[in-house]
Short mmCIF file of N, CA and C in Angstrom, two decimals:
data_model
loop_
_atom_site.label_atom_id
_atom_site.label_comp_id
_atom_site.label_asym_id
_atom_site.label_seq_id
_atom_site.Cartn_x
_atom_site.Cartn_y
_atom_site.Cartn_z
N MET A 1 42.92 -9.58 26.97
CA MET A 1 43.11 -10.71 27.97
C MET A 1 44.22 -11.60 27.37
N HIS A 2 45.23 -12.02 28.16
CA HIS A 2 46.34 -12.71 27.69
C HIS A 2 45.95 -14.28 27.99
N GLN A 3 46.16 -15.08 26.94
CA GLN A 3 45.88 -16.56 27.20
C GLN A 3 47.33 -17.27 27.16
N ILE A 4 47.48 -18.09 28.08
CA ILE A 4 48.69 -18.75 28.22
C ILE A 4 48.55 -20.12 27.44
N ASN A 5 49.51 -20.55 26.61
CA ASN A 5 49.46 -21.77 26.01
C ASN A 5 50.39 -22.77 26.77
N HIS A 6 49.89 -23.72 27.27
CA HIS A 6 50.70 -24.78 28.07
C HIS A 6 51.04 -26.00 27.12
N ASP A 7 52.06 -26.56 27.46
CA ASP A 7 52.53 -27.68 26.54
C ASP A 7 52.54 -28.86 27.53
N LEU A 8 52.81 -30.05 26.94
CA LEU A 8 52.88 -31.36 27.73
C LEU A 8 53.80 -31.43 28.78
N PRO A 9 55.02 -30.89 28.64
CA PRO A 9 55.97 -30.95 29.78
C PRO A 9 55.52 -30.10 30.79
N SER A 10 54.96 -28.96 30.62
CA SER A 10 54.42 -28.18 31.80
C SER A 10 53.15 -28.79 32.52
N LEU A 11 52.42 -29.56 31.65
CA LEU A 11 51.24 -30.27 32.41
C LEU A 11 51.91 -31.34 33.19
N PHE A 12 52.84 -32.11 32.74
CA PHE A 12 53.39 -33.14 33.54
C PHE A 12 53.95 -32.49 34.89
N ALA A 13 54.61 -31.45 34.77
CA ALA A 13 55.16 -30.85 36.02
C ALA A 13 54.06 -30.40 36.88
N GLN A 14 53.01 -29.69 36.45
CA GLN A 14 52.01 -29.23 37.15
C GLN A 14 51.27 -30.40 37.99
N LEU A 15 51.21 -31.56 37.28
CA LEU A 15 50.71 -32.77 37.89
C LEU A 15 51.71 -33.51 38.93
N GLY A 16 52.94 -32.97 38.94
CA GLY A 16 54.01 -33.47 39.91
C GLY A 16 54.55 -34.65 39.35
N LEU A 17 54.65 -34.71 38.02
CA LEU A 17 55.22 -36.00 37.47
C LEU A 17 56.64 -35.49 36.77
N ASP A 18 57.45 -36.40 36.58
CA ASP A 18 58.85 -36.09 35.77
C ASP A 18 58.33 -35.62 34.40
N ASN A 19 58.90 -34.57 33.88
CA ASN A 19 58.46 -34.08 32.56
C ASN A 19 59.71 -34.31 31.58
N SER A 20 60.65 -35.06 31.83
CA SER A 20 61.64 -35.32 30.85
C SER A 20 61.11 -36.09 29.68
N GLU A 21 61.57 -35.92 28.76
CA GLU A 21 60.99 -36.68 27.45
C GLU A 21 60.80 -38.16 27.50
N GLN A 22 61.86 -38.83 28.12
CA GLN A 22 61.75 -40.35 28.34
C GLN A 22 60.67 -40.70 29.30
N SER A 23 60.64 -39.91 30.50
CA SER A 23 59.65 -40.17 31.52
C SER A 23 58.17 -39.94 31.03
N MET A 24 57.99 -38.95 30.10
CA MET A 24 56.60 -38.70 29.66
C MET A 24 56.24 -39.87 28.66
N ARG A 25 57.34 -40.31 27.84
CA ARG A 25 57.08 -41.49 27.01
C ARG A 25 56.68 -42.66 27.70
N ASN A 26 57.51 -42.90 28.79
CA ASN A 26 57.25 -44.10 29.57
C ASN A 26 55.80 -44.04 30.19
N PHE A 27 55.43 -42.89 30.73
CA PHE A 27 54.01 -42.66 31.40
C PHE A 27 52.96 -43.05 30.35
N ILE A 28 53.07 -42.38 29.12
CA ILE A 28 52.09 -42.66 28.17
C ILE A 28 51.99 -44.02 27.67
N GLU A 29 53.10 -44.71 27.63
CA GLU A 29 53.27 -46.06 27.16
C GLU A 29 52.55 -47.00 28.25
N HIS A 30 52.68 -46.68 29.51
CA HIS A 30 52.20 -47.63 30.60
C HIS A 30 50.99 -47.24 31.28
N HIS A 31 50.36 -46.19 30.84
CA HIS A 31 49.07 -45.75 31.30
C HIS A 31 48.00 -45.56 30.24
N LYS A 32 47.08 -46.36 30.28
CA LYS A 32 46.12 -46.36 29.13
C LYS A 32 44.76 -46.06 29.66
N LEU A 33 43.86 -45.28 28.76
CA LEU A 33 42.57 -45.01 29.09
C LEU A 33 41.71 -45.80 28.21
N ALA A 34 40.53 -46.29 28.74
CA ALA A 34 39.60 -46.91 28.00
C ALA A 34 38.89 -45.65 27.12
N PRO A 35 38.29 -45.93 25.96
CA PRO A 35 37.65 -44.92 25.18
C PRO A 35 36.51 -44.12 25.83
N GLU A 36 35.81 -44.86 26.72
CA GLU A 36 34.70 -44.24 27.44
C GLU A 36 35.12 -43.56 28.70
N LEU A 37 36.26 -43.60 29.17
CA LEU A 37 36.73 -43.04 30.52
C LEU A 37 37.39 -41.63 30.35
N ALA A 38 36.67 -40.81 31.17
CA ALA A 38 37.19 -39.42 31.16
C ALA A 38 38.59 -39.32 31.70
N ILE A 39 39.40 -38.56 31.28
CA ILE A 39 40.75 -38.51 31.66
C ILE A 39 40.95 -38.31 33.15
N GLU A 40 40.00 -37.39 33.82
CA GLU A 40 40.12 -36.99 35.23
C GLU A 40 39.68 -38.19 36.04
N ARG A 41 38.98 -39.19 35.43
CA ARG A 41 38.66 -40.36 36.15
C ARG A 41 39.56 -41.54 36.07
N ALA A 42 40.58 -41.38 35.42
CA ALA A 42 41.58 -42.45 35.36
C ALA A 42 42.05 -42.96 36.57
N PRO A 43 42.26 -44.32 36.99
CA PRO A 43 42.56 -44.72 38.21
C PRO A 43 44.10 -44.43 38.68
N PHE A 44 44.96 -44.11 37.72
CA PHE A 44 46.30 -43.79 38.01
C PHE A 44 46.60 -42.36 38.58
N TRP A 45 45.66 -41.51 38.58
CA TRP A 45 45.84 -40.15 39.22
C TRP A 45 45.62 -40.30 40.78
N ASP A 46 46.26 -39.50 41.44
CA ASP A 46 46.02 -39.27 42.87
C ASP A 46 44.96 -38.35 42.94
N THR A 47 44.40 -37.99 44.30
CA THR A 47 43.16 -37.24 44.40
C THR A 47 43.46 -35.71 43.94
N ALA A 48 44.62 -35.33 44.19
CA ALA A 48 45.00 -33.91 43.74
C ALA A 48 45.06 -33.81 42.32
N GLN A 49 45.75 -34.84 41.54
CA GLN A 49 45.85 -34.74 40.19
C GLN A 49 44.38 -34.70 39.53
N ALA A 50 43.77 -35.75 39.96
CA ALA A 50 42.26 -35.89 39.43
C ALA A 50 41.55 -34.53 39.63
N ALA A 51 41.51 -33.92 40.73
CA ALA A 51 40.88 -32.74 41.07
C ALA A 51 41.29 -31.60 40.18
N PHE A 52 42.72 -31.43 39.94
CA PHE A 52 43.24 -30.44 39.09
C PHE A 52 42.63 -30.57 37.63
N LEU A 53 42.76 -31.77 37.06
CA LEU A 53 42.29 -32.11 35.72
C LEU A 53 40.76 -31.67 35.58
N ALA A 54 40.03 -32.29 36.65
CA ALA A 54 38.50 -31.93 36.57
C ALA A 54 38.21 -30.49 36.52
N GLU A 55 38.92 -29.78 37.43
CA GLU A 55 38.72 -28.42 37.70
C GLU A 55 39.03 -27.63 36.34
N GLN A 56 40.18 -27.92 35.73
CA GLN A 56 40.61 -27.25 34.55
C GLN A 56 39.71 -27.59 33.42
N LEU A 57 39.16 -28.60 33.30
CA LEU A 57 38.31 -29.10 32.21
C LEU A 57 36.86 -28.38 32.46
N ARG A 58 36.47 -28.42 33.63
CA ARG A 58 35.13 -27.73 34.01
C ARG A 58 35.19 -26.33 33.73
N ALA A 59 36.24 -25.52 34.03
CA ALA A 59 36.39 -24.14 33.88
C ALA A 59 36.71 -23.85 32.40
N ASP A 60 37.12 -24.72 31.49
CA ASP A 60 37.53 -24.45 30.14
C ASP A 60 38.78 -23.61 30.26
N ALA A 61 39.72 -23.97 31.27
CA ALA A 61 40.79 -23.19 31.36
C ALA A 61 41.92 -23.28 30.33
N ASP A 62 42.90 -22.62 30.49
CA ASP A 62 43.97 -22.64 29.54
C ASP A 62 44.75 -23.95 29.40
N TRP A 63 44.69 -24.84 30.39
CA TRP A 63 45.12 -26.18 30.28
C TRP A 63 44.32 -27.17 29.50
N CYS A 64 43.03 -26.89 29.01
CA CYS A 64 42.17 -27.78 28.43
C CYS A 64 42.78 -28.39 27.14
N GLU A 65 43.46 -27.56 26.46
CA GLU A 65 44.04 -28.15 25.10
C GLU A 65 45.12 -29.16 25.52
N VAL A 66 45.97 -28.84 26.33
CA VAL A 66 47.12 -29.81 26.56
C VAL A 66 46.45 -31.09 27.42
N ILE A 67 45.46 -30.82 28.16
CA ILE A 67 44.82 -32.05 28.91
C ILE A 67 44.20 -33.00 27.80
N ASP A 68 43.53 -32.33 26.85
CA ASP A 68 42.89 -32.98 25.65
C ASP A 68 43.95 -33.82 24.88
N GLU A 69 45.11 -33.15 24.70
CA GLU A 69 46.20 -33.90 24.07
C GLU A 69 46.70 -34.98 24.70
N LEU A 70 46.94 -34.89 26.02
CA LEU A 70 47.28 -36.06 26.82
C LEU A 70 46.19 -37.20 26.72
N SER A 71 44.91 -36.82 26.72
CA SER A 71 43.85 -37.84 26.72
C SER A 71 44.02 -38.62 25.44
N VAL A 72 44.25 -37.94 24.39
CA VAL A 72 44.32 -38.72 23.07
C VAL A 72 45.58 -39.60 23.18
N LEU A 73 46.73 -39.10 23.77
CA LEU A 73 47.79 -39.93 23.67
C LEU A 73 47.75 -41.13 24.71
N LEU A 74 46.87 -41.10 25.55
CA LEU A 74 46.66 -42.21 26.52
C LEU A 74 45.78 -43.28 25.93
N ARG A 75 45.05 -43.10 24.88
CA ARG A 75 44.06 -43.93 24.36
C ARG A 75 44.55 -44.82 23.31
#
């Protein structure tokens, strides 16, 4: 079985966000998560973005590692 390793720029693109280095830095700088808040419940996601994150985490999909990375960066 082939496992795909996704990176932060591909996650931003998947979420419909600008994935240039500067835009990713700005997003991370201006969006913060409280320690107890799950990333998929953050108020700055739209419905589709939140659903994608929740579904990927629930399924323990290929995206989980990079979603976790983003979660850490947002805290």
